[in-house]
CSV table of C-alpha atoms in Angstrom, one decimal:
chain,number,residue,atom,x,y,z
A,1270,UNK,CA,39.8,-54.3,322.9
A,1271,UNK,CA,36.8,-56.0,321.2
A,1272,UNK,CA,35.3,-58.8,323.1
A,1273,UNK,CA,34.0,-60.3,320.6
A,1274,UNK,CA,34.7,-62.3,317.3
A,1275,UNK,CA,32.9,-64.1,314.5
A,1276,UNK,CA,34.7,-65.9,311.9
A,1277,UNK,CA,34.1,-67.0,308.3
A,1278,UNK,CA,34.6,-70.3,306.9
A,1279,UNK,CA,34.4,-69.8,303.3
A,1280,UNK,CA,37.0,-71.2,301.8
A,1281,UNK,CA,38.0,-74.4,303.5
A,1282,UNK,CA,36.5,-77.3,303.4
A,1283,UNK,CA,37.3,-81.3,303.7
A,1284,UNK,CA,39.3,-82.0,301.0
A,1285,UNK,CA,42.5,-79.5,301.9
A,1286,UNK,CA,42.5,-80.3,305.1
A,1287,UNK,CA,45.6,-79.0,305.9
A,1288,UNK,CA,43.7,-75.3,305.9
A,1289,UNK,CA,41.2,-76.5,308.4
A,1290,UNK,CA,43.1,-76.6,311.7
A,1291,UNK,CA,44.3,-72.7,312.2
A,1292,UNK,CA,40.0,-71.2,312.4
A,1293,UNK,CA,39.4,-73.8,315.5
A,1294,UNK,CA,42.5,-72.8,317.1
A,1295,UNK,CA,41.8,-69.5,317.2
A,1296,UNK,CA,38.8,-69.8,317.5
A,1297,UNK,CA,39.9,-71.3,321.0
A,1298,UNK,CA,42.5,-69.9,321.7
A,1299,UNK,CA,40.3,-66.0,321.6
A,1300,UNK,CA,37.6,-68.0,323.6
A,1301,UNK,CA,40.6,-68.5,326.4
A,1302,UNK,CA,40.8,-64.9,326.3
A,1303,UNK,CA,37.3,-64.3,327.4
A,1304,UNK,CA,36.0,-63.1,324.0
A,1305,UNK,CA,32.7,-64.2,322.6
A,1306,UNK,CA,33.0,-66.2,319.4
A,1307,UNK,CA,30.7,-67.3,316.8
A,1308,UNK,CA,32.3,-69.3,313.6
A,1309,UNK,CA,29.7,-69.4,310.4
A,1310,UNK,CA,30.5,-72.2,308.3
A,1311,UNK,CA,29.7,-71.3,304.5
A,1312,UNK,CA,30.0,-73.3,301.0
A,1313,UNK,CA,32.0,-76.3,301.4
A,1314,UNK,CA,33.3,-75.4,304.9
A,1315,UNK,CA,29.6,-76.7,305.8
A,1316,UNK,CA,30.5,-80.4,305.1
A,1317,UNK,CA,33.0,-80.1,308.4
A,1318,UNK,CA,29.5,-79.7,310.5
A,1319,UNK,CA,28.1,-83.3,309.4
A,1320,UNK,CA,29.2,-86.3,311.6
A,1321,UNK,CA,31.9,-88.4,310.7
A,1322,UNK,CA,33.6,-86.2,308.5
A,1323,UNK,CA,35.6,-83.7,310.5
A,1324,UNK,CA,36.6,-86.7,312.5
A,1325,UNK,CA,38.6,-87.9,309.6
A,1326,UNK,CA,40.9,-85.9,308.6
A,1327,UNK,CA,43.7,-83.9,310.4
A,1328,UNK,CA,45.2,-80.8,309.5
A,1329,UNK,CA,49.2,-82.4,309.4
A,1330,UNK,CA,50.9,-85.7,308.8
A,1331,UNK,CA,51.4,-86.2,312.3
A,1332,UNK,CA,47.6,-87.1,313.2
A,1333,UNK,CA,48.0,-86.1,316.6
A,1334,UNK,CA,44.7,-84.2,316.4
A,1335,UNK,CA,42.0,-84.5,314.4
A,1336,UNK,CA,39.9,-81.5,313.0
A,1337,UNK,CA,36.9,-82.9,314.8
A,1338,UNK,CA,39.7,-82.4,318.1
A,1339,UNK,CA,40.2,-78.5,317.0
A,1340,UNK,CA,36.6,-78.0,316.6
A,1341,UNK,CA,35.8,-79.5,319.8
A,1342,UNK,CA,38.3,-77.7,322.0
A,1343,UNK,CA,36.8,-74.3,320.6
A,1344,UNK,CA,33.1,-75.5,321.3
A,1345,UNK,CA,34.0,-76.8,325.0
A,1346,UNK,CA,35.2,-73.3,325.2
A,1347,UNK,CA,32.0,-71.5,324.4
A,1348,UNK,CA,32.7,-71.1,320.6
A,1349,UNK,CA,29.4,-71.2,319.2
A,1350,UNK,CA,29.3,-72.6,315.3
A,1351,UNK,CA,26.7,-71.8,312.6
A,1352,UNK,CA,25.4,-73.6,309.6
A,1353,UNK,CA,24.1,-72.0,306.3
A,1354,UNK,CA,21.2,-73.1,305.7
A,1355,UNK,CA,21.6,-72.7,301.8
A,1356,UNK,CA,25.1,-74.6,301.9
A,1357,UNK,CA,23.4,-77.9,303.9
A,1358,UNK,CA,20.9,-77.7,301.2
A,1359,UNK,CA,23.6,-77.2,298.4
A,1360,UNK,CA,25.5,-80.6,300.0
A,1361,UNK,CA,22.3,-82.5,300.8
A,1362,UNK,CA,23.3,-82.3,304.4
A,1363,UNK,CA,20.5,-83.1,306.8
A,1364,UNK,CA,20.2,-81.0,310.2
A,1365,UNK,CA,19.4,-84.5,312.3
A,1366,UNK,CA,23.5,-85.2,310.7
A,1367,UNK,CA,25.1,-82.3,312.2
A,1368,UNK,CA,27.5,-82.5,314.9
A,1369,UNK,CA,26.2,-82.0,319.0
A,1370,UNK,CA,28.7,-79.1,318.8
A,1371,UNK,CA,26.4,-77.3,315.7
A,1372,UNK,CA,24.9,-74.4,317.6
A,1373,UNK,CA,22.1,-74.0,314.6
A,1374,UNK,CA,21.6,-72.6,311.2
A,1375,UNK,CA,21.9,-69.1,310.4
A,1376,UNK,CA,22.7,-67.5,307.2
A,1377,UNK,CA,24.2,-64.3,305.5
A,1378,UNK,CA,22.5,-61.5,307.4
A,1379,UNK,CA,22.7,-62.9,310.7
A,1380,UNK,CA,26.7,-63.1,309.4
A,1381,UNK,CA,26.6,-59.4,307.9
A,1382,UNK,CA,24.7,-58.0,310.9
A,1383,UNK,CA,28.0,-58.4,313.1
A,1384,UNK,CA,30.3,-57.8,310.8
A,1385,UNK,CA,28.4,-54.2,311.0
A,1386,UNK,CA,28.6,-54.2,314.6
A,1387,UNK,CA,31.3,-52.2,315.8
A,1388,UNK,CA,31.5,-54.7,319.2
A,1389,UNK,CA,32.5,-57.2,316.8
A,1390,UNK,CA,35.6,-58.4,314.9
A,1391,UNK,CA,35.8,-60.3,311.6
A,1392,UNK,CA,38.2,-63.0,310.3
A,1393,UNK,CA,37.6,-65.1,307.4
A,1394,UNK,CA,39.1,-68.0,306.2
């Protein structure tokens, strides 16, 4: 079995937040199992990463949990979460906004380069 997993966030983003639960949950839920996880956050998904927005919105009508909750279980669990740096520009996001849980910026080769890797497994959302 593959011990590790990176995951692409391409198209979800703030306004259908009812797509933006599921990524952090697994995300968490392969961390649980041990398995290295890294989650790039591309296009719109990139907004999620700037404070105050994530923390908004929740991914059903019962508000039990917000997305903000998702993403933070996966991050207390080792889940590592990367910027584009083209996207931040593209949304006039600011680094010094980003989220603590933002591990840093890195863009489509860092992304590519383990989606090559055959230690590595890809989901994209």
């Amino acid at each position: 079995m593959a011990e590790k997993l990176v995951i692409m966030l391409l198209t979800i983003s703030p306004d259908q937040p009812h797509l933006c639960g599921t990524p952090f949950f697994q995300a968490a839920s392969a961390a649980a199992m041990d398995v290295e996880v890294e989650v790039f956050f591309a296009s719109a998904a990139t907004r999620l990463l700037a404070k105050g927005v994530a923390d908004r919105i929740y991914p059903s009508e019962n508000k039990v949990k917000s997305v903000y909750g998702f993403m933070k279980d996966a991050a207390d669990l080792g889940v590592k979460f990367f910027a584009c740096g083209g996207a931040l520009d593209a949304y006039a996001i600011k680094p010094d906004i980003l989220i603590p849980e933002c591990t840093g910026i890195a863009g489509g080769a860092a992304y590519i380069s383990r989606v090559m890797d055959d230690e590595w497994r890809s989901i994209s959302y």
